[in-house]
Amino acid sequence: PTVLATEAIRLAGSAEQQAAWLPKLAAGEVVGTVSLEPPAAGGLRRVEYGAVADLLVVATEDGGLGLAELAGAARTPTKQYDYTTRLAAVDLSGVTVEPLPGADAASVADLHRRAAVLAAADLVGTSREALTRTVAYDKERVQFGKPVGSFQALKHSMADLHVGVTMAEHAVLYAAFAIDTGREDVELAAAVAKAKASDVAKQTTSAMIQYHGGIGFTWEHDSHFFFKRAKRLAASYGDLAQSREKIASLTFAA
């Protein structure tokens, strides 16, 4: 969220806004967050790190983006199934939201793409770590006198997962490259990255639970953190179905 807020100010903020906030954000002196949904009834329901953020970039009713300092805002932490992050309801009543003057519908769409690629990068990192831990465990876990990782069914499954994670990693790297260099296929690249990353994260984190045997199903094991993080991020900034629909529409339109 802080990286995304920084991108919004860097791309659409005024010179004064950039001078005031970018050095602090880059130095880690300020925590930023983003909501790409306009406030409803003066508030936002589920803002990531909303309870601790100093600065909020928020979508506005006119299709642009606004910037708000949250020091005086009422914020209430909310429960969620993914405990690797923190969500909060943010009441913006009485909070001044100043516009980012360079923001319009196109820049909001660009920020959404950047968010999707960041989420995809997080998903492939989650996938790779989940797979790495699972492979390491199954090299050591012994059944019938042999490491379970030596059984053909597991070996083939993990090889398939490795291929899937690697493809998703390359898709994310290309999407980031497309954004940085302004390539014409940037919208398609972002959708492909988000779709591949979401799909493989579901597969690898599910396999992590299954291939850790009985312990994988317990609260004491970390596998549920991976699974829940993947589930949340896969639904963020365009879920699997939306990403695939965008890929189809862009491909058939071309």
Short mmCIF file of C-alpha atoms in Angstrom, two decimals:
data_model
loop_
_atom_site.label_atom_id
_atom_site.label_comp_id
_atom_site.label_asym_id
_atom_site.label_seq_id
_atom_site.Cartn_x
_atom_site.Cartn_y
_atom_site.Cartn_z
CA PRO A 1 0.00 0.00 0.00
CA THR A 2 2.83 2.45 0.74
CA VAL A 3 4.48 1.71 -2.61
CA LEU A 4 1.16 2.22 -4.39
CA ALA A 5 0.49 5.51 -2.58
CA THR A 6 3.98 6.66 -3.52
CA GLU A 7 3.35 5.80 -7.17
CA ALA A 8 0.10 7.78 -7.16
CA ILE A 9 1.80 10.90 -5.80
CA ARG A 10 4.82 10.48 -8.10
CA LEU A 11 2.64 10.16 -11.20
CA ALA A 12 -0.26 12.51 -10.43
CA GLY A 13 0.73 14.77 -7.55
CA SER A 14 1.62 18.43 -7.79
CA ALA A 15 5.23 19.56 -7.38
CA GLU A 16 4.36 20.69 -3.84
CA GLN A 17 2.73 17.36 -2.94
CA GLN A 18 5.67 15.43 -4.34
CA ALA A 19 8.18 17.54 -2.43
CA ALA A 20 6.21 17.20 0.80
CA TRP A 21 5.59 13.46 0.73
CA LEU A 22 7.89 11.50 -1.59
CA PRO A 23 11.08 11.90 0.50
CA LYS A 24 9.22 10.86 3.67
CA LEU A 25 7.60 7.88 1.99
CA ALA A 26 10.91 6.78 0.48
CA ALA A 27 12.66 7.09 3.85
CA GLY A 28 10.00 5.07 5.65
CA GLU A 29 9.05 8.01 7.84
CA VAL A 30 5.46 7.90 6.61
CA VAL A 31 3.13 4.94 6.03
CA GLY A 32 0.85 5.32 3.04
CA THR A 33 -2.20 3.40 1.89
CA VAL A 34 -4.65 3.43 -1.00
CA SER A 35 -8.33 2.91 -1.63
CA LEU A 36 -9.34 2.73 -5.27
CA GLU A 37 -13.02 2.74 -4.29
CA PRO A 38 -14.64 6.13 -3.53
CA PRO A 39 -15.85 6.61 0.07
CA ALA A 40 -19.42 5.54 0.83
CA ALA A 41 -21.32 7.74 3.29
CA GLY A 42 -18.08 9.53 4.15
CA GLY A 43 -16.06 6.46 4.98
CA LEU A 44 -14.13 3.45 3.74
CA ARG A 45 -14.79 -0.03 5.09
CA ARG A 46 -11.64 -2.06 4.44
CA VAL A 47 -8.41 -0.11 4.03
CA GLU A 48 -5.18 -2.07 4.25
CA TYR A 49 -3.11 -0.78 7.19
CA GLY A 50 -5.71 1.98 7.53
CA ALA A 51 -5.33 2.03 11.32
CA VAL A 52 -1.61 2.88 11.17
CA ALA A 53 -1.28 4.79 7.89
CA ASP A 54 -0.37 8.47 7.97
CA LEU A 55 -1.45 9.20 4.42
CA LEU A 56 -4.27 7.96 2.20
CA VAL A 57 -4.67 8.12 -1.56
CA VAL A 58 -8.34 7.65 -2.33
CA ALA A 59 -10.51 7.51 -5.44
CA THR A 60 -12.85 10.48 -5.76
CA GLU A 61 -16.39 10.70 -7.10
CA ASP A 62 -15.25 12.67 -10.15
CA GLY A 63 -13.02 9.82 -11.31
CA GLY A 64 -9.77 11.25 -10.00
CA LEU A 65 -7.63 10.72 -6.92
CA GLY A 66 -7.37 12.60 -3.65
CA LEU A 67 -4.80 12.83 -0.88
CA ALA A 68 -5.69 12.89 2.81
CA GLU A 69 -3.68 13.03 6.01
CA LEU A 70 -5.20 10.59 8.47
CA ALA A 71 -3.96 12.01 11.76
CA GLY A 72 -7.43 13.24 12.72
CA ALA A 73 -9.48 10.46 11.16
CA ALA A 74 -11.44 7.93 13.20
CA ARG A 75 -10.17 4.44 12.35
CA THR A 76 -11.47 1.08 13.48
CA PRO A 77 -9.58 -2.18 12.89
CA THR A 78 -11.74 -4.83 11.25
CA LYS A 79 -11.49 -8.60 11.40
CA GLN A 80 -10.45 -10.63 8.38
CA TYR A 81 -9.37 -14.17 7.62
CA ASP A 82 -5.87 -13.15 6.46
CA TYR A 83 -3.75 -12.29 9.48
CA THR A 84 -0.69 -11.42 7.38
CA THR A 85 -2.19 -7.95 6.88
CA ARG A 86 -4.34 -5.50 8.83
CA LEU A 87 -7.54 -3.88 7.60
CA ALA A 88 -9.44 -0.96 9.08
CA ALA A 89 -12.55 1.12 8.51
CA VAL A 90 -11.63 4.78 8.00
CA ASP A 91 -14.07 7.62 8.69
CA LEU A 92 -13.19 10.60 6.48
CA SER A 93 -15.77 12.95 8.02
CA GLY A 94 -14.03 16.22 8.66
CA VAL A 95 -10.86 15.09 6.89
CA THR A 96 -9.61 17.31 4.08
CA VAL A 97 -9.06 15.43 0.83
CA GLU A 98 -6.98 17.50 -1.56
CA PRO A 99 -6.97 16.45 -5.21
CA LEU A 100 -3.97 15.01 -7.01
CA PRO A 101 -4.11 17.42 -9.95
CA GLY A 102 -2.65 15.05 -12.51
CA ALA A 103 -5.17 12.29 -11.83
CA ASP A 104 -7.88 11.43 -14.34
CA ALA A 105 -9.65 8.26 -15.45
CA ALA A 106 -6.60 7.10 -17.41
CA SER A 107 -4.22 7.59 -14.48
CA VAL A 108 -6.60 5.80 -12.11
CA ALA A 109 -6.69 2.87 -14.54
CA ASP A 110 -2.88 2.97 -14.68
CA LEU A 111 -2.67 2.91 -10.88
CA HIS A 112 -5.06 -0.06 -10.81
CA ARG A 113 -2.78 -1.91 -13.25
CA ARG A 114 0.25 -1.14 -11.10
CA ALA A 115 -1.66 -2.44 -8.06
CA ALA A 116 -2.55 -5.64 -9.93
CA VAL A 117 1.08 -6.25 -10.87
CA LEU A 118 2.27 -5.55 -7.31
CA ALA A 119 -0.34 -8.01 -6.01
CA ALA A 120 0.77 -10.53 -8.65
CA ALA A 121 4.39 -10.12 -7.54
CA ASP A 122 3.35 -10.79 -3.95
CA LEU A 123 1.40 -13.85 -5.11
CA VAL A 124 4.33 -15.37 -6.99
CA GLY A 125 6.60 -14.72 -4.01
CA THR A 126 4.07 -16.45 -1.79
CA SER A 127 3.85 -19.32 -4.27
CA ARG A 128 7.59 -19.78 -4.57
CA GLU A 129 8.11 -19.79 -0.80
CA ALA A 130 5.19 -22.18 -0.26
CA LEU A 131 6.58 -24.58 -2.85
CA THR A 132 10.15 -24.32 -1.52
CA ARG A 133 9.04 -25.14 2.03
CA THR A 134 6.88 -28.02 0.82
CA VAL A 135 9.69 -29.57 -1.22
CA ALA A 136 12.09 -29.25 1.73
CA TYR A 137 9.58 -30.93 4.08
CA ASP A 138 8.80 -33.78 1.73
CA LYS A 139 12.49 -34.51 1.25
CA GLU A 140 12.67 -35.25 4.98
CA ARG A 141 9.27 -36.75 5.79
CA VAL A 142 9.54 -40.55 5.73
CA GLN A 143 6.74 -43.01 5.00
CA PHE A 144 7.17 -46.73 4.24
CA GLY A 145 10.89 -46.28 4.88
CA LYS A 146 11.40 -43.65 2.17
CA PRO A 147 11.14 -39.84 1.92
CA VAL A 148 7.66 -39.10 0.55
CA GLY A 149 9.25 -36.73 -1.95
CA SER A 150 10.68 -39.75 -3.74
CA PHE A 151 7.21 -41.02 -4.67
CA GLN A 152 6.38 -40.45 -8.31
CA ALA A 153 2.97 -38.85 -7.76
CA LEU A 154 4.44 -36.17 -5.50
CA LYS A 155 7.48 -35.59 -7.71
CA HIS A 156 5.35 -35.04 -10.81
CA SER A 157 2.95 -32.76 -8.96
CA MET A 158 5.74 -30.60 -7.56
CA ALA A 159 7.45 -30.44 -10.94
CA ASP A 160 4.20 -29.16 -12.45
CA LEU A 161 3.89 -26.59 -9.66
CA HIS A 162 7.47 -25.44 -10.26
CA VAL A 163 6.71 -24.91 -13.95
CA GLY A 164 3.56 -22.96 -13.06
CA VAL A 165 5.34 -20.73 -10.55
CA THR A 166 8.19 -20.06 -12.98
CA MET A 167 5.77 -19.08 -15.75
CA ALA A 168 3.94 -16.75 -13.36
CA GLU A 169 7.25 -15.19 -12.24
CA HIS A 170 8.16 -14.41 -15.85
CA ALA A 171 4.68 -13.03 -16.54
CA VAL A 172 5.01 -10.66 -13.57
CA LEU A 173 8.51 -9.56 -14.58
CA TYR A 174 7.30 -8.81 -18.10
CA ALA A 175 4.27 -6.90 -16.82
CA ALA A 176 6.50 -4.75 -14.62
CA PHE A 177 8.79 -4.16 -17.61
CA ALA A 178 5.79 -3.22 -19.75
CA ILE A 179 4.65 -0.67 -17.18
CA ASP A 180 8.11 0.83 -16.75
CA THR A 181 8.72 1.16 -20.49
CA GLY A 182 5.18 2.12 -21.54
CA ARG A 183 4.66 -0.78 -23.93
CA GLU A 184 1.47 -0.96 -25.94
CA ASP A 185 0.54 -4.37 -24.52
CA VAL A 186 0.74 -3.19 -20.90
CA GLU A 187 -2.95 -3.80 -20.16
CA LEU A 188 -2.78 -7.36 -21.50
CA ALA A 189 0.52 -8.04 -19.72
CA ALA A 190 -0.90 -6.93 -16.37
CA ALA A 191 -4.00 -9.10 -16.82
CA VAL A 192 -1.90 -12.14 -17.78
CA ALA A 193 0.39 -11.64 -14.78
CA LYS A 194 -2.50 -11.31 -12.35
CA ALA A 195 -4.31 -14.33 -13.80
CA LYS A 196 -1.26 -16.61 -13.78
CA ALA A 197 -0.14 -15.49 -10.34
CA SER A 198 -3.62 -15.92 -8.82
CA ASP A 199 -4.05 -19.37 -10.35
CA VAL A 200 -0.68 -20.77 -9.32
CA ALA A 201 -0.90 -19.28 -5.81
CA LYS A 202 -4.13 -21.17 -5.22
CA GLN A 203 -2.49 -24.38 -6.43
CA THR A 204 0.76 -24.09 -4.48
CA THR A 205 -0.75 -22.99 -1.18
CA SER A 206 -3.37 -25.73 -1.37
CA ALA A 207 -0.64 -28.26 -2.11
CA MET A 208 1.38 -26.92 0.81
CA ILE A 209 -1.44 -27.89 3.17
CA GLN A 210 -1.96 -31.29 1.58
CA TYR A 211 1.70 -32.24 1.23
CA HIS A 212 2.53 -31.40 4.82
CA GLY A 213 0.19 -34.19 5.85
CA GLY A 214 -1.69 -33.97 9.14
CA ILE A 215 0.35 -31.05 10.46
CA GLY A 216 -0.54 -28.94 7.41
CA PHE A 217 -4.14 -28.73 8.61
CA THR A 218 -3.28 -27.38 12.06
CA TRP A 219 -3.20 -23.81 13.37
CA GLU A 220 0.34 -24.47 14.58
CA HIS A 221 1.69 -24.73 11.04
CA ASP A 222 2.30 -21.70 8.83
CA SER A 223 0.61 -23.16 5.75
CA HIS A 224 -2.72 -21.51 6.55
CA PHE A 225 -1.04 -18.08 6.46
CA PHE A 226 0.16 -18.75 2.92
CA PHE A 227 -3.24 -20.05 1.83
CA LYS A 228 -5.20 -17.13 3.27
CA ARG A 229 -2.80 -14.50 1.94
CA ALA A 230 -3.03 -16.03 -1.51
CA LYS A 231 -6.83 -16.12 -1.31
CA ARG A 232 -7.04 -12.43 -0.36
CA LEU A 233 -4.53 -11.20 -2.93
CA ALA A 234 -6.04 -13.31 -5.71
CA ALA A 235 -9.29 -11.41 -5.22
CA SER A 236 -7.60 -7.99 -5.10
CA TYR A 237 -7.39 -5.63 -8.09
CA GLY A 238 -9.13 -8.03 -10.44
CA ASP A 239 -9.82 -11.64 -9.50
CA LEU A 240 -9.02 -14.65 -11.68
CA ALA A 241 -12.30 -14.53 -13.61
CA GLN A 242 -12.04 -10.78 -14.24
CA SER A 243 -8.41 -11.08 -15.34
CA ARG A 244 -9.23 -13.90 -17.76
CA GLU A 245 -12.20 -11.96 -19.11
CA LYS A 246 -9.93 -8.98 -19.77
CA ILE A 247 -7.38 -11.21 -21.51
CA ALA A 248 -10.13 -12.63 -23.73
CA SER A 249 -11.61 -9.23 -24.58
CA LEU A 250 -8.22 -7.71 -25.41
CA THR A 251 -7.16 -10.73 -27.46
CA PHE A 252 -10.39 -11.09 -29.43
CA ALA A 253 -10.62 -7.34 -29.94
CA ALA A 254 -7.13 -7.41 -31.48
#
